[in-house]
XYZ file of C-alpha atoms in Angstrom:
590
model
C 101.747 124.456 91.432
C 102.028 122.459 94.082
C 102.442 123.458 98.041
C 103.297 121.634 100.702
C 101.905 124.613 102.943
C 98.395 125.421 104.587
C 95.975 127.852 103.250
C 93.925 129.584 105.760
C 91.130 130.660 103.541
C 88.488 132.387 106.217
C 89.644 134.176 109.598
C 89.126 131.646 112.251
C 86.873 132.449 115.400
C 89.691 130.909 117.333
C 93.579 130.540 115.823
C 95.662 127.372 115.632
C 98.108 129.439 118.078
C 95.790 129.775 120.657
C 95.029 126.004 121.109
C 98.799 125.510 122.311
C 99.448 129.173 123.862
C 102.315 128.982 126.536
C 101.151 130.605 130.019
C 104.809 132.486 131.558
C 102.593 134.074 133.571
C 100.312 131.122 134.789
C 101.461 129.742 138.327
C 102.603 125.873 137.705
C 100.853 123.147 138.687
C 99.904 119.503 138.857
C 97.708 118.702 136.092
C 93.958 118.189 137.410
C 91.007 118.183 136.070
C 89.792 121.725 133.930
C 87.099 123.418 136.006
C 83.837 122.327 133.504
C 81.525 122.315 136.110
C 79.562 125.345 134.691
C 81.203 127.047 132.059
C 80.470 130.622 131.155
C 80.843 130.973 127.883
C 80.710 134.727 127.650
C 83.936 135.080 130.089
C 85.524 131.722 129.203
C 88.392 131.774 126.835
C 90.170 128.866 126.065
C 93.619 128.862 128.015
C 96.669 127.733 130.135
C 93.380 127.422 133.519
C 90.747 126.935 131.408
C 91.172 124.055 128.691
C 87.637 122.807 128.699
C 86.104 126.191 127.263
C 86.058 126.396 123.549
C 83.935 129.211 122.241
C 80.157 128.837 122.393
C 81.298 125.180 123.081
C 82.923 123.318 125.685
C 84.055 119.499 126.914
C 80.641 119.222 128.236
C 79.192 118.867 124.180
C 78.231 115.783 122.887
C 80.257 115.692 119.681
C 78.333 113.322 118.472
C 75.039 115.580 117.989
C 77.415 118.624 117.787
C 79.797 120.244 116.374
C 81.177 124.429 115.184
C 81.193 125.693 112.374
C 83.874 127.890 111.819
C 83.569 128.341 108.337
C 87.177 128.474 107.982
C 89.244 125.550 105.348
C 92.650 124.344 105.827
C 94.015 122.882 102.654
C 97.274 121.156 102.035
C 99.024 119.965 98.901
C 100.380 116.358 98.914
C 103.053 114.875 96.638
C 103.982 110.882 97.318
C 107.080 109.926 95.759
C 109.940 107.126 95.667
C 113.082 108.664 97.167
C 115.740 107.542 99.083
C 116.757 108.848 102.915
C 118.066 107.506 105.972
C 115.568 108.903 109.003
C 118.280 106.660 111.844
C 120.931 106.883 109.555
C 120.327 104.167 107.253
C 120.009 104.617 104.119
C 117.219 103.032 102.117
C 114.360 103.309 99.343
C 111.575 104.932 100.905
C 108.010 106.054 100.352
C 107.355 110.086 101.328
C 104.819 112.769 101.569
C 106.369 116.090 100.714
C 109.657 114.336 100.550
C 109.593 113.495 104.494
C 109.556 111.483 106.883
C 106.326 111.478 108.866
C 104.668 113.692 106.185
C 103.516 117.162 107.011
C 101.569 117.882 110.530
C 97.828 118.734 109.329
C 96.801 121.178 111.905
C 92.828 122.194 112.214
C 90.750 123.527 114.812
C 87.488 121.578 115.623
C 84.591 122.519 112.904
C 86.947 123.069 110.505
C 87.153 121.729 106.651
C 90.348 120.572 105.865
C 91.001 119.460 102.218
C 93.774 117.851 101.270
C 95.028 117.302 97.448
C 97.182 114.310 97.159
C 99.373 113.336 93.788
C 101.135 110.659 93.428
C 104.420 110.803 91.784
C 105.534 107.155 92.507
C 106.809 104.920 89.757
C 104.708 101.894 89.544
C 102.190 102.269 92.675
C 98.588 103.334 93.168
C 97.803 104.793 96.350
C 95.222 106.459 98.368
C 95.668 108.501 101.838
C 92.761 107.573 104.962
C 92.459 109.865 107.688
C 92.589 107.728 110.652
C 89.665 108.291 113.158
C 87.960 110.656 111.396
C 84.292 109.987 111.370
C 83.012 111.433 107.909
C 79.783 111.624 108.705
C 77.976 111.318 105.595
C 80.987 111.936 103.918
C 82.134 107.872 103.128
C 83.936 109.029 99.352
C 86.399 111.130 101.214
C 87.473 107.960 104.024
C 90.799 106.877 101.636
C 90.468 102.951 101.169
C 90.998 101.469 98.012
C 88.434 98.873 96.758
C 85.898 100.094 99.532
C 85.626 103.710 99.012
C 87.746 104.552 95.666
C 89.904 103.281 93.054
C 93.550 103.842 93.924
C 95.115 106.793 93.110
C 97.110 105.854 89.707
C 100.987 107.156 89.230
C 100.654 110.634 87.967
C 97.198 110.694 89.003
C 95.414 113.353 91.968
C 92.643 112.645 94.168
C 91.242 115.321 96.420
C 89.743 114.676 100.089
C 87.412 116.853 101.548
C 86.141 116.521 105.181
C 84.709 118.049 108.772
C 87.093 118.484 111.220
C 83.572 117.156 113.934
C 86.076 115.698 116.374
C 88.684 116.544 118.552
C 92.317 115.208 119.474
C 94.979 113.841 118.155
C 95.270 111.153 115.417
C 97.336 110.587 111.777
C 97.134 109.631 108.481
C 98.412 107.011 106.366
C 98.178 105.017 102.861
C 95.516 102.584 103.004
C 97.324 100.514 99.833
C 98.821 97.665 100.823
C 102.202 97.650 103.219
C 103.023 101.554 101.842
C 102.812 103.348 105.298
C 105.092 101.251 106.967
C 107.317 102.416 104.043
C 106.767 106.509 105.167
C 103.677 107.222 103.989
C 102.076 108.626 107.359
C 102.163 111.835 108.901
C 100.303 113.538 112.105
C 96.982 115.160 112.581
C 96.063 117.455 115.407
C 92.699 118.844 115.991
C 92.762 121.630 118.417
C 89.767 121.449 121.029
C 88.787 121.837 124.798
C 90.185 119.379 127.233
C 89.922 117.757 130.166
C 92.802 118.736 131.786
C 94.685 122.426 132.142
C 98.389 122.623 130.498
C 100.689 125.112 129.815
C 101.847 124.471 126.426
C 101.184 121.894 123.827
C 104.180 120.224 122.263
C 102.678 118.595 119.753
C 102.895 114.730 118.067
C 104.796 111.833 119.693
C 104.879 109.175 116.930
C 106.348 106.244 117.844
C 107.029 104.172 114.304
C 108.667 100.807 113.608
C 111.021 100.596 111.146
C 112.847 97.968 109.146
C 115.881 97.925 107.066
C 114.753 95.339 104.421
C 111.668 96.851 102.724
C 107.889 95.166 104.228
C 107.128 94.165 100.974
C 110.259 91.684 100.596
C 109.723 90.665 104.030
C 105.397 90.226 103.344
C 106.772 86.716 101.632
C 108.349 85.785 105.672
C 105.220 86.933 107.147
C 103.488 84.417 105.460
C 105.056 81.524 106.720
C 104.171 79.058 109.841
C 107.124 80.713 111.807
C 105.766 84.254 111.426
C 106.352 87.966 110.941
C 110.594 88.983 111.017
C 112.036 91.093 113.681
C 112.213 94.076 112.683
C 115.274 96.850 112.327
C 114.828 99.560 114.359
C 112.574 102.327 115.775
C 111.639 106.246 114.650
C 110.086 108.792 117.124
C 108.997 111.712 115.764
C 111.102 110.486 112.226
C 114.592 110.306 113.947
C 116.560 107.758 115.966
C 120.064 106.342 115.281
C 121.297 103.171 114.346
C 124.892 102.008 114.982
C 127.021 100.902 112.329
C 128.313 97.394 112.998
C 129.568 96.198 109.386
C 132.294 98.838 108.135
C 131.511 97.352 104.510
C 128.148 98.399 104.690
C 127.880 101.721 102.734
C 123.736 102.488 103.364
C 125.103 102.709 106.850
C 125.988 106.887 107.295
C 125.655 106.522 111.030
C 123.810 110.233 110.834
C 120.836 109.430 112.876
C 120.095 111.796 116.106
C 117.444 111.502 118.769
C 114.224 113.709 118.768
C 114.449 116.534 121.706
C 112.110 118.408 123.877
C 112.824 121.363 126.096
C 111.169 121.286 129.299
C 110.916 124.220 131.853
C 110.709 124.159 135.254
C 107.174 124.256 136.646
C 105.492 124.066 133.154
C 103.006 121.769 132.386
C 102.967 120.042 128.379
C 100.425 118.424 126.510
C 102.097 115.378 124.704
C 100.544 113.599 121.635
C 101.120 109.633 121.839
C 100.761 108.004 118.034
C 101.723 104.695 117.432
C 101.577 104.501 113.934
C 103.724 100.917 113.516
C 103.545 97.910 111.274
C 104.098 95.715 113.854
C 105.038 97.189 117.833
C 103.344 97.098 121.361
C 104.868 100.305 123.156
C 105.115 101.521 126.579
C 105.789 104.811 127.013
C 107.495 106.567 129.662
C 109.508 109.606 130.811
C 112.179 108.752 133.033
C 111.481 111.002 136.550
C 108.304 112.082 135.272
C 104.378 110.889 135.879
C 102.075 111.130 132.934
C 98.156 112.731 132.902
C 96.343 110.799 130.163
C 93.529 112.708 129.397
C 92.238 111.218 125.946
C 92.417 108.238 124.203
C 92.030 108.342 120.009
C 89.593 111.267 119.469
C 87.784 110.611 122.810
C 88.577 113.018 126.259
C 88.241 110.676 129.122
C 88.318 111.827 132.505
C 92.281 112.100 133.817
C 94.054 109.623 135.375
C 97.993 109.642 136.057
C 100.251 106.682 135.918
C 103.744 106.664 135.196
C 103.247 104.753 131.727
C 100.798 104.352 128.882
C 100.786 100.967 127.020
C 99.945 101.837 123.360
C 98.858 99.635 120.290
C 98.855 100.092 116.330
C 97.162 102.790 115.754
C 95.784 104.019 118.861
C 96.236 107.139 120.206
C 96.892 109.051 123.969
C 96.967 112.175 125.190
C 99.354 113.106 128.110
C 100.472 116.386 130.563
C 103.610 116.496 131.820
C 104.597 118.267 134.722
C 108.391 119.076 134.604
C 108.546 119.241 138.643
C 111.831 116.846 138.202
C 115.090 117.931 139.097
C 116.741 120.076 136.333
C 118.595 118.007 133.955
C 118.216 115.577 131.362
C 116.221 112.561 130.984
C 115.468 109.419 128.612
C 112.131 109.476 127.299
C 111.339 105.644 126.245
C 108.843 103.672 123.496
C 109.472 100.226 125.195
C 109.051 97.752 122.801
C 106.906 94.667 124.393
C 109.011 92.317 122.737
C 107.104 89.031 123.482
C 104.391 90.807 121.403
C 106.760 91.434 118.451
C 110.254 91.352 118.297
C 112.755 94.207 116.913
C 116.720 94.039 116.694
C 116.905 97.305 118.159
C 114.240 96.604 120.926
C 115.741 98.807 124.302
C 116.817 102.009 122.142
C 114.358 103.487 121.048
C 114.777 106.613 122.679
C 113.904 110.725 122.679
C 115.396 112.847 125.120
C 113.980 115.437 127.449
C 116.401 118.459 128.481
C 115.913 121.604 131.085
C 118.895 122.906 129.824
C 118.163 123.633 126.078
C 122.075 124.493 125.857
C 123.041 120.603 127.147
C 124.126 117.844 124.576
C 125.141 115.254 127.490
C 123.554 112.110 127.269
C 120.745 111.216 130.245
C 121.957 108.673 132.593
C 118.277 108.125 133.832
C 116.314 104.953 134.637
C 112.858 104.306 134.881
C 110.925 101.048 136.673
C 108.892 100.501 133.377
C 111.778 98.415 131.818
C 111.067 96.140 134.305
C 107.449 96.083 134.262
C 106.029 92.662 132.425
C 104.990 93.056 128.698
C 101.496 94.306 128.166
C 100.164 92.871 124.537
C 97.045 94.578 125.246
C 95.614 97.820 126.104
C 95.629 100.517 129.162
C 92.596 99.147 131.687
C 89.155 99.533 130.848
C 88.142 100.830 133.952
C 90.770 104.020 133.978
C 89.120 104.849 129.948
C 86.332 106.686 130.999
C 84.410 109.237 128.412
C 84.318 112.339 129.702
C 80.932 112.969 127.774
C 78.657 110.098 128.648
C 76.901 108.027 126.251
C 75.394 104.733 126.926
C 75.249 101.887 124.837
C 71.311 101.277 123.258
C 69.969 97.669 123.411
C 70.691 95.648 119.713
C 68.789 95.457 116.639
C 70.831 92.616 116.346
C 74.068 91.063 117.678
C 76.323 88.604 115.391
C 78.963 86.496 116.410
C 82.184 85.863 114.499
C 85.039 83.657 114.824
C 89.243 84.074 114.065
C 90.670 81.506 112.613
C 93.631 80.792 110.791
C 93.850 78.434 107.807
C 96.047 77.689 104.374
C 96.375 78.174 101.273
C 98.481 77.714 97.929
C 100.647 80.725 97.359
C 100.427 83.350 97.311
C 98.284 83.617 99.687
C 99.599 81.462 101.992
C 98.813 81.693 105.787
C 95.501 83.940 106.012
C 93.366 84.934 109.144
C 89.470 84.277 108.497
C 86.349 85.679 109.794
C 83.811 82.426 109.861
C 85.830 80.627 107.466
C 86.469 83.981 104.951
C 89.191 86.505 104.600
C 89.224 89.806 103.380
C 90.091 89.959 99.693
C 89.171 93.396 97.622
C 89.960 94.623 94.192
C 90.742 97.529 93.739
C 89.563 98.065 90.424
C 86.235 97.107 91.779
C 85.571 99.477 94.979
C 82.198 98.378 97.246
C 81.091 102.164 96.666
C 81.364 102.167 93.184
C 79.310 98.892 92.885
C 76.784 100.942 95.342
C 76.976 103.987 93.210
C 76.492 102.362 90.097
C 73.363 100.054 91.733
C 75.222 96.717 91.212
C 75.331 95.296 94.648
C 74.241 91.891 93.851
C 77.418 90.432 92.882
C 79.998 91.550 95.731
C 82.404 88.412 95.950
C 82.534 86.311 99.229
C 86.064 87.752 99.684
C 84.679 91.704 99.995
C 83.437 89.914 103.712
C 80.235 92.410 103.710
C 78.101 92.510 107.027
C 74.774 94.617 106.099
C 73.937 96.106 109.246
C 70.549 96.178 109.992
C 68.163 98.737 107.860
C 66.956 102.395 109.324
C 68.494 105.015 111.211
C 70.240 104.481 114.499
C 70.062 101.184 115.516
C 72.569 99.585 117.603
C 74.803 96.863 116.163
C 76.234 94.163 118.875
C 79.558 92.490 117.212
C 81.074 89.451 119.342
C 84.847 88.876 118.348
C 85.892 85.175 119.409
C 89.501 84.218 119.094
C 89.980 80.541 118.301
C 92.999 80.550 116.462
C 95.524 79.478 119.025
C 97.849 81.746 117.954
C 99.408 84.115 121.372
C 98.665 87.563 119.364
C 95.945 90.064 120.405
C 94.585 92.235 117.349
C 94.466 95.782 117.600
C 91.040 96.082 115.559
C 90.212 99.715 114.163
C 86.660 100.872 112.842
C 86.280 103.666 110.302
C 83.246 105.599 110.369
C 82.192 105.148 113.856
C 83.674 104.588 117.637
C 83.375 101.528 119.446
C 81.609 101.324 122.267
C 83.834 98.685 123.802
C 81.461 96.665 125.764
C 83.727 93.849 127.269
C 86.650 91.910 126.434
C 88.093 88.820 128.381
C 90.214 85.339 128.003
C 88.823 82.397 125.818
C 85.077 82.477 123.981
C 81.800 85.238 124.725
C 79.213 83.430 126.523
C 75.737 84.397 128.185
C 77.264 84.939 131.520
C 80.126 87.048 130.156
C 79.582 90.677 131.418
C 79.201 93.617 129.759
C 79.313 97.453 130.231
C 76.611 99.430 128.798
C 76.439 102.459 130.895
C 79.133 104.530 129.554
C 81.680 102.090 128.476
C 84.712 103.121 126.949
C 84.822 104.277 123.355
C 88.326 104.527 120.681
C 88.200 103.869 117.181
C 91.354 101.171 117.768
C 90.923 98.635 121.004
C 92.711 95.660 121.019
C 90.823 91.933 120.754
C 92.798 89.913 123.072
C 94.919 86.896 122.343
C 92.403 83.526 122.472
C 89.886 85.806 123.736
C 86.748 87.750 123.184
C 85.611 91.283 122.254
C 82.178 92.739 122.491
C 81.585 96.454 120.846
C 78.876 98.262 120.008
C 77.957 100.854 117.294
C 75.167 103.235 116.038
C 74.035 102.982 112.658
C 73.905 106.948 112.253
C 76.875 107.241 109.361
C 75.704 105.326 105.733
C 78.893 104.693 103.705
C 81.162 101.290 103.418
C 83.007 101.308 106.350
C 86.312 99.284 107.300
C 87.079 97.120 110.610
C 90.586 95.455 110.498
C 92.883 94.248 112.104
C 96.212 96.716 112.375
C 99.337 94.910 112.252
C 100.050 95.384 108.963
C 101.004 91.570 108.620
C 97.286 90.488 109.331
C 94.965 93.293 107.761
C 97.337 92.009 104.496
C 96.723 88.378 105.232
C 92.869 89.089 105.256
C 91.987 90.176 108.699
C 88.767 92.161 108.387
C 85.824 92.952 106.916
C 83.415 95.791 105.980
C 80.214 96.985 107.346
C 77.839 98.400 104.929
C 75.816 100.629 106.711
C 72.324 102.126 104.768
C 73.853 101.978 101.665
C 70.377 103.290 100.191
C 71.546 106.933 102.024
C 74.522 106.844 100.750
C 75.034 110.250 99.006
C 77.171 111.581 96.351
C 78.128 115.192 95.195
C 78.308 115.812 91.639
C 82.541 116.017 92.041
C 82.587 113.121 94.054
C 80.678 110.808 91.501
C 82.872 112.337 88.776
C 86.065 111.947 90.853
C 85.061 108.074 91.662
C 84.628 107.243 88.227
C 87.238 109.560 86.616
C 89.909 107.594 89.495
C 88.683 104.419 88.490
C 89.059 105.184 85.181
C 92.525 106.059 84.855
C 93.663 103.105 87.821
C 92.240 100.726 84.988
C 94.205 101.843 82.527
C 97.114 101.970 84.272
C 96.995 98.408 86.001
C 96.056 96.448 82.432
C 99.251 98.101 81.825
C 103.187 95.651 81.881
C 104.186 97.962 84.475
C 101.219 97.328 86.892
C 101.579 96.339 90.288
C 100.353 92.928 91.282
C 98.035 92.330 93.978
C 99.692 89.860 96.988
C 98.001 90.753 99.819
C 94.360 91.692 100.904
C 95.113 95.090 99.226
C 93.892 97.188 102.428
């Protein structure tokens, strides 16, 4: 039978509850840093005044090297179906987990296991679910990519995904087939840990989603063309927004939509989870009347800084405290969309709404100086990411250079970004780990773009980004497996004299390349698998933008079930796709 619930299957050393307990009792005040500067662990418990304690572990730990284990496994039950809704009102054909819209909230504490079972009941679609920023060390069969790490998931088929909850934070998941996520199939992660930062309550995910109207897949065919991606429809945070019905003959429109709500009391400080989990949208977020405390970006706590907005890319991820020290009443909370990044129809509304007085339904009539600030294609400033745990960069084993370009060809390709002259290309039937598995890594075609990192255990990898397409887009690039340690970034092409920041240098698992510009990151080869690095606008990781990095591919390791469960998928995703009903490959199939 299938659940859509979590099993708790051992008592945990420290509940789900806990990590997000309210504090009536705690006198409010302004976010600052959590008092780490020596923990005791016997008489620390994790709380409203003490946020970096965490068990016989604390912010202080290297996560890296270390990591609980709590012995306790949180499993969920997945179903992926067509079915048809209307999350702003609209109705349309959509793609869902558990028949909503984002999926269900996986919730873990850090050391957990979590294992997720995924079937997929669509009609005529593989799929396969990756768990975005989660490391999986030594644990590459469980990372969700079709043609790197499995075989899609046929229709009617199940896949199960195993993994260590050895980070902290907030993130989500999301199909890696294709365009399907910016169809619904996404939903939140939250793993509860210490932080950097005290708070009174945590109110969970913020995802901020794009949304359009005409499915991605019709519109994939526009995307391809000299002119570029469409605008898109509309906006979704936290699944909801509304959409106002301008064309009385158009019966999808129900004009049912509703804003997403918080309640906010006086004096109380809230932990906020930022997600932008779009196709194709540059937010800035804001709270009208209210500052923001970022105090982690992806799965990495940096040391706090406050601003009174947080510019945030596909895929990337921040964590905020809110003070509610405004006057009691009602206020706009706003995803800007950076529209000279990426245009939407419904670009100034997409909007959530903050209330004091639970009991209100007015409407806030609430400003804030961000609409006026210029767009930002690019990230929040280096210099204000700072790790919290410090970690230098190593010197390289080797550094390589490559080059964006942009080039042509016959349909249906079309327009496709390259990597020194080659784009991304998989098939899926084909996957770079069963071609490891199976010892036949001699014939991987140009188009799986493999970089073999250097052999032996961690040794640092130097990668130099140079944008010399011309084209006025940056790229928000995301690694699996691994952080980056983003060493530098600036306008036009790397050169000798172009600095870099080894000493503790910022580290996310999605940083943005800039537009005709350079980025320099740096990784540790201490995780063997077949691991991902695209590009995530949806638009260019389709039209080839990426490439993989096989990492000690002689250490890769394989459990009994996971061999079987590679095969057995591949198996039954062949059968299936020789089939009349298969679904044909346009795109890079990431």
């Amino acid at each position: 039978m299938m659940r859509p619930w979590t099993i708790l299957i051992a008592s945990s050393w420290l509940s789900l509850a806990g990590a997000s307990a309210s504090a009536s009792a705690c006198a409010a005040k302004t976010p600052v840093a959590a008092d780490i500067s020596s923990i005791d662990h016997e008489n620390c418990k994790h709380g409203p005044n003490s946020r970096g304690c965490w068990g016989d572990y604390s912010i202080n730990t290297n996560y890296y090297n270390q990591a609980p284990d709590t012995g306790v496994t949180r499993e969920y039950w997945f179903v992926v179906e067509n079915i048809t809704m209307a999350p702003d009102g609209y109705e349309q054909h959509v793609l869902a987990i558990n028949r909503s819209i984002p999926g269900p909230l996986i919730e873990a504490n850090w050391g957990d296991e979590v294992v997720i079972h995924v079937t997929n009941n669509m009609e005529r679609n593989g799929t396969a679910i990756h768990w975005h920023g989660i490391r999986q060390l030594n644990n590459n069969a469980h990372d969700g990519v079709p043609g790197v790490t499995q075989c899609p998931i046929p229709p009617g088929g199940s896949y199960t995904y195993r993994w260590k909850a050895e980070q902290y934070g907030t993130s989500w998941y999301h199909s890696h087939f294709s365009l399907q996520y910016s169809v619904g199939l996404q939903g939140p992660m939250i793993i509860h840990g210490p932080a950097t930062a005290n708070y009174d309550e945590d109110l969970g995910t913020v995802m901020l989603q794009d949304w359009s109207h005409v499915s991605p897949f019709a519109m994939w065919w526009y995307a391809r063309v000299p002119s570029g991606p469409p605008s898109l429809s509309n906006s979704l945070i936290n699944g909801k927004n509304i959409f106002r019905c301008t064309d009385p003959l158009d019966k999808n429109c129900l004009g049912t939509g509703e804003r997403s709500e918080w309640h906010f009391e006086k004096g109380k400080r809230y932990r906020m989870r930022l997600v932008n989990t779009g196709l194709y949208s540059n937010f800035r977020f804001a709270i009208d009347g209210h500052n923001l405390t970022v105090i982690a970006n992806d799965f990495v706590p940096i040391e706090p800084y406050t601003t009174d907005n947080v510019i945030i890319s596909m895929g990337q991820r921040y964590d905020v405290i809110v003070e509610a020290n405004a006057p009691e009443d009602n206020y706009w909370l706003r995803a800007i969309w950076q529209t000279s990044c990426c245009p939407n129809d419904y670009a100034n509304d997409t909007l959530g709404i903050i209330r004091y007085d639970p009991q209100s339904t007015a409407l806030p009539n609430t400003t804030h100086p961000a609409l006026h600030y210029p767009d930002n294609c690019d990230d929040e400033p280096a210099e204000k990411l700072v790790p919290h745990v410090k970690v230098d960069a190593g010197p390289p084993a080797r550094t390589d250079v490559f080059n964006l370009y942009r080039h042509t060809y016959d349909m249906p390709r079309g327009f496709m970004w390259t990597l020194n002259d080659t784009y991304l290309w998989i098939d899926w039937s084909k996957p770079t780990n069963l071609l490891v598995a199976e010892n036949d890594t001699t014939i991987f075609p140009p188009n799986y773009l493999l970089y073999h990192t250097p052999d032996g255990p961690n040794q640092w990898v130097y990668i130099v980004f140079n944008d010399i397409s011309e084209r006025n887009r940056s790229h928000p690039m995301h690694l699996h497996g691994h952080d980056f340690f983003l060493l530098g970034t600036g306008e036009g092409n790397f050169t000798k004299d172009s600095p870099l920041q080894l000493k503790n240098p910022p580290r996310r698992d999605t940083a943005s390349w800039p537009k005709r510009g350079y980025m320099v990151f740096a990784y540790k080869t201490d995780n063997p698998g077949a691991w991902l690095i695209h590009c995530h606008i949806a638009w260019h990781s389709s039209q080839g933008l990426g490439m993989q990095m096989l990492e000690r591919p002689g250490e890769m390791t394989y459990t009994e079930d996971e061999d079987q469960a590679l095969h057995q998928t591949c198996q039954s995703w062949n059968k299936f796709y020789e089939s009349p009903e298969q679904y044909i490959q346009e795109d890079s199939g990431i």
